[in-house]
Coordinates of C-alpha atoms in Angstrom, one line a residue:
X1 CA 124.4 123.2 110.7
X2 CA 122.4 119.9 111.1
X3 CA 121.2 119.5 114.3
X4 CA 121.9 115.6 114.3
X5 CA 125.3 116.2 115.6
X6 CA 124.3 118.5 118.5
X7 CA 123.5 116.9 121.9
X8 CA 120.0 117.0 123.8
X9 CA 119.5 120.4 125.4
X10 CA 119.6 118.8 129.0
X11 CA 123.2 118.4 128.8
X12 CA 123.8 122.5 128.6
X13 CA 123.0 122.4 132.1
X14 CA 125.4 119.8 133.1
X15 CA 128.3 121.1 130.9
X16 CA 128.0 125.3 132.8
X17 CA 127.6 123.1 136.4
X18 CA 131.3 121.9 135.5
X19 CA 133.0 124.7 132.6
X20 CA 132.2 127.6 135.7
X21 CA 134.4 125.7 137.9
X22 CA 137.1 124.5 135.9
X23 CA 138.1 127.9 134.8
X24 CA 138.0 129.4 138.3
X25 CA 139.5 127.1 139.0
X26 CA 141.9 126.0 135.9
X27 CA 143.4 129.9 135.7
X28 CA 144.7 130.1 139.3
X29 CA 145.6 126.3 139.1
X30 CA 148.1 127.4 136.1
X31 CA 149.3 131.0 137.3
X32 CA 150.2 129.9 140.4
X33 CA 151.1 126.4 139.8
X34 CA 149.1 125.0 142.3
X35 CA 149.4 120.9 142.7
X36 CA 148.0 119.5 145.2
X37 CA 149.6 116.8 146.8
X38 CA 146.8 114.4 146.7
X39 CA 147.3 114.2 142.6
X40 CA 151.1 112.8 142.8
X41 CA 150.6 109.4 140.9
X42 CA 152.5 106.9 138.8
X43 CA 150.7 107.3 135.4
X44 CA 151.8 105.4 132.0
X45 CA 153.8 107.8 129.6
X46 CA 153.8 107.8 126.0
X47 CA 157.4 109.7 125.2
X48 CA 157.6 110.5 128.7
X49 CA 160.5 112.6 129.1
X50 CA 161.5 114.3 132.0
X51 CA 164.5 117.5 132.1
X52 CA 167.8 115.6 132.2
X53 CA 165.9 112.3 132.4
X54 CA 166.5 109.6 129.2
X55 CA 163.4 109.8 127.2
X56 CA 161.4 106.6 126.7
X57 CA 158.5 105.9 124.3
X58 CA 156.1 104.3 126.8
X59 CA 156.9 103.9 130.7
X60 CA 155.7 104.7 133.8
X61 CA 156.6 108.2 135.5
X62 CA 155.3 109.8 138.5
X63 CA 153.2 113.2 137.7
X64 CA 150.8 115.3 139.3
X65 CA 147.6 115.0 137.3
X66 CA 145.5 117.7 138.6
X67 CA 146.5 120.1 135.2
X68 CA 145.1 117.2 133.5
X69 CA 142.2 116.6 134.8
X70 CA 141.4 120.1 135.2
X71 CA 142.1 120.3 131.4
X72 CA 139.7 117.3 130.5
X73 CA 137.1 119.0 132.6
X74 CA 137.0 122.2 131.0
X75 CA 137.5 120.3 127.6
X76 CA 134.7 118.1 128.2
X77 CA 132.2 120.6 130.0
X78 CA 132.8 123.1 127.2
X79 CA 131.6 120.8 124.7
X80 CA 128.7 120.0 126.7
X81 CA 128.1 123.5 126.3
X82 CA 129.0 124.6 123.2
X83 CA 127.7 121.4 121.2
X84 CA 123.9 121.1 123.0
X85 CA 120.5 121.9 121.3
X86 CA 119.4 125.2 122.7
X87 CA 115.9 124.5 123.8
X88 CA 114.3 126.1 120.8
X89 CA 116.9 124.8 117.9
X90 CA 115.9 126.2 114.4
X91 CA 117.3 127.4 111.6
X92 CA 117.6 130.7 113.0
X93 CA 119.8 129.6 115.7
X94 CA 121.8 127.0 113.8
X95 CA 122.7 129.9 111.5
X96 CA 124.4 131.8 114.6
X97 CA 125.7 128.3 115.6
X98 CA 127.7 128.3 112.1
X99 CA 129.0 131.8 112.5
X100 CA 129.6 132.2 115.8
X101 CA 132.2 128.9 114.9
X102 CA 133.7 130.1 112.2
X103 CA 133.7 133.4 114.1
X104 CA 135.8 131.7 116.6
X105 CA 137.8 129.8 114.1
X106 CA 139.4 133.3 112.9
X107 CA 140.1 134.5 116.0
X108 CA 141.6 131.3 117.3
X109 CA 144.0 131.0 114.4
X110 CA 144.1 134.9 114.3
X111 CA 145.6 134.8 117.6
X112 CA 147.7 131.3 117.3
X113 CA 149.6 133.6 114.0
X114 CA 150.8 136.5 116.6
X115 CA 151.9 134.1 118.7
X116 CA 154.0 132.5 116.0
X117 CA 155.3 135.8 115.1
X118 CA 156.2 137.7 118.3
X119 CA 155.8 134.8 121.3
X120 CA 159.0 132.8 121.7
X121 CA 160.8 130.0 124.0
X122 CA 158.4 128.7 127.3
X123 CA 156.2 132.0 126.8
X124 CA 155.0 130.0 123.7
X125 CA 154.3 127.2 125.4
X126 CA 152.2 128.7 127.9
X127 CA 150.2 130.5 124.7
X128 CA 149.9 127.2 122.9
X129 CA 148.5 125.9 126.5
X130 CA 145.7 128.1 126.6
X131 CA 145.3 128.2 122.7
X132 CA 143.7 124.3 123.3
X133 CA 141.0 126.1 124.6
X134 CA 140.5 129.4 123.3
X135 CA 138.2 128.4 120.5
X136 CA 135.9 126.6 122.6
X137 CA 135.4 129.2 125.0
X138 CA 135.3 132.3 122.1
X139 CA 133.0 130.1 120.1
X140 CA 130.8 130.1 123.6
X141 CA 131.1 133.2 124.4
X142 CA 129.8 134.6 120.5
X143 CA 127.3 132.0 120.4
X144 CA 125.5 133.1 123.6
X145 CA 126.3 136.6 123.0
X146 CA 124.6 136.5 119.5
X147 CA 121.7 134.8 120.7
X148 CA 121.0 136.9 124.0
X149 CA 121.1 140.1 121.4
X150 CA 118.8 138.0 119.1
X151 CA 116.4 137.5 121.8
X152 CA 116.7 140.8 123.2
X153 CA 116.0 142.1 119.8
X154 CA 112.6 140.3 119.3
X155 CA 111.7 141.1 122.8
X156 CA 111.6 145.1 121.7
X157 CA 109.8 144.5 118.4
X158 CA 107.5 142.7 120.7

């Protein structure tokens, strides 16, 4: 994996100072449907289209952004993470890099084909919500995994 696509190392830091809080705070936010009030806004739609409501293909409609921007955080912070130089990049890492992706790829799609099979109606929806994310954070997750055992390794042959 060339490196000229990864971000500076500095912005690992900035991306786990925001990805630790948006999924303490993203999983109660959607179990418990918690909006707070302060969120209610008029936003522009594209197909907004409310239960029992006419659809449209751009308006305005009133919604309580807070999923959102929850969402954007998490999406946003994870790739902060996910997608920054560690601080020492070689070809020993990038090569966990590229597996620990396509690790993630399999289990991502792995898990998106049960779903298809035995997940139906809303249920579905709410696996397809979480799916948006789930191979960011198990692409994190084996990444820093693999190298924490790599390190730990070379620290006993030490």
């Amino acid at each position: 994996m060339e490196t000229k696509y990864l971000l500076s190392n500095r912005y690992k830091r900035i991306g786990w100072l925001f990805l630790i809080p948006a999924i303490l705070i993203g999983i109660p936010t959607v179990i418990y449907e918690w909006e707070p009030e302060l969120f209610n806004v008029s936003v522009v739609a594209i197909f907004g289209d409310g239960i029992g409501e006419t659809s449209e293909i751009i308006g305005i409609q009133a919604n309580n952004i807070f999923n959102e921007l929850v969402g954007v955080v998490l999406i946003v912070s994870g790739l902060l993470v996910a997608f920054s130089k560690e601080r020492d990049e070689d070809e020993f890492i990038s090569s966990i890099r590229l597996s620990s992706l396509v690790w993630a790829t399999y289990w991502n799609y792995g898990i998106l084909l049960l779903a298809l099979i035995l997940v139906y109606d809303l249920t579905f929806y709410w696996v397809m919500l979480f799916n948006m994310f789930t191979i960011l954070i198990l692409f994190i997750i084996k990444f820093n995994w693999s190298i924490w055992k790599s390190r730990k390794l070379v620290g006993y042959e030490k």
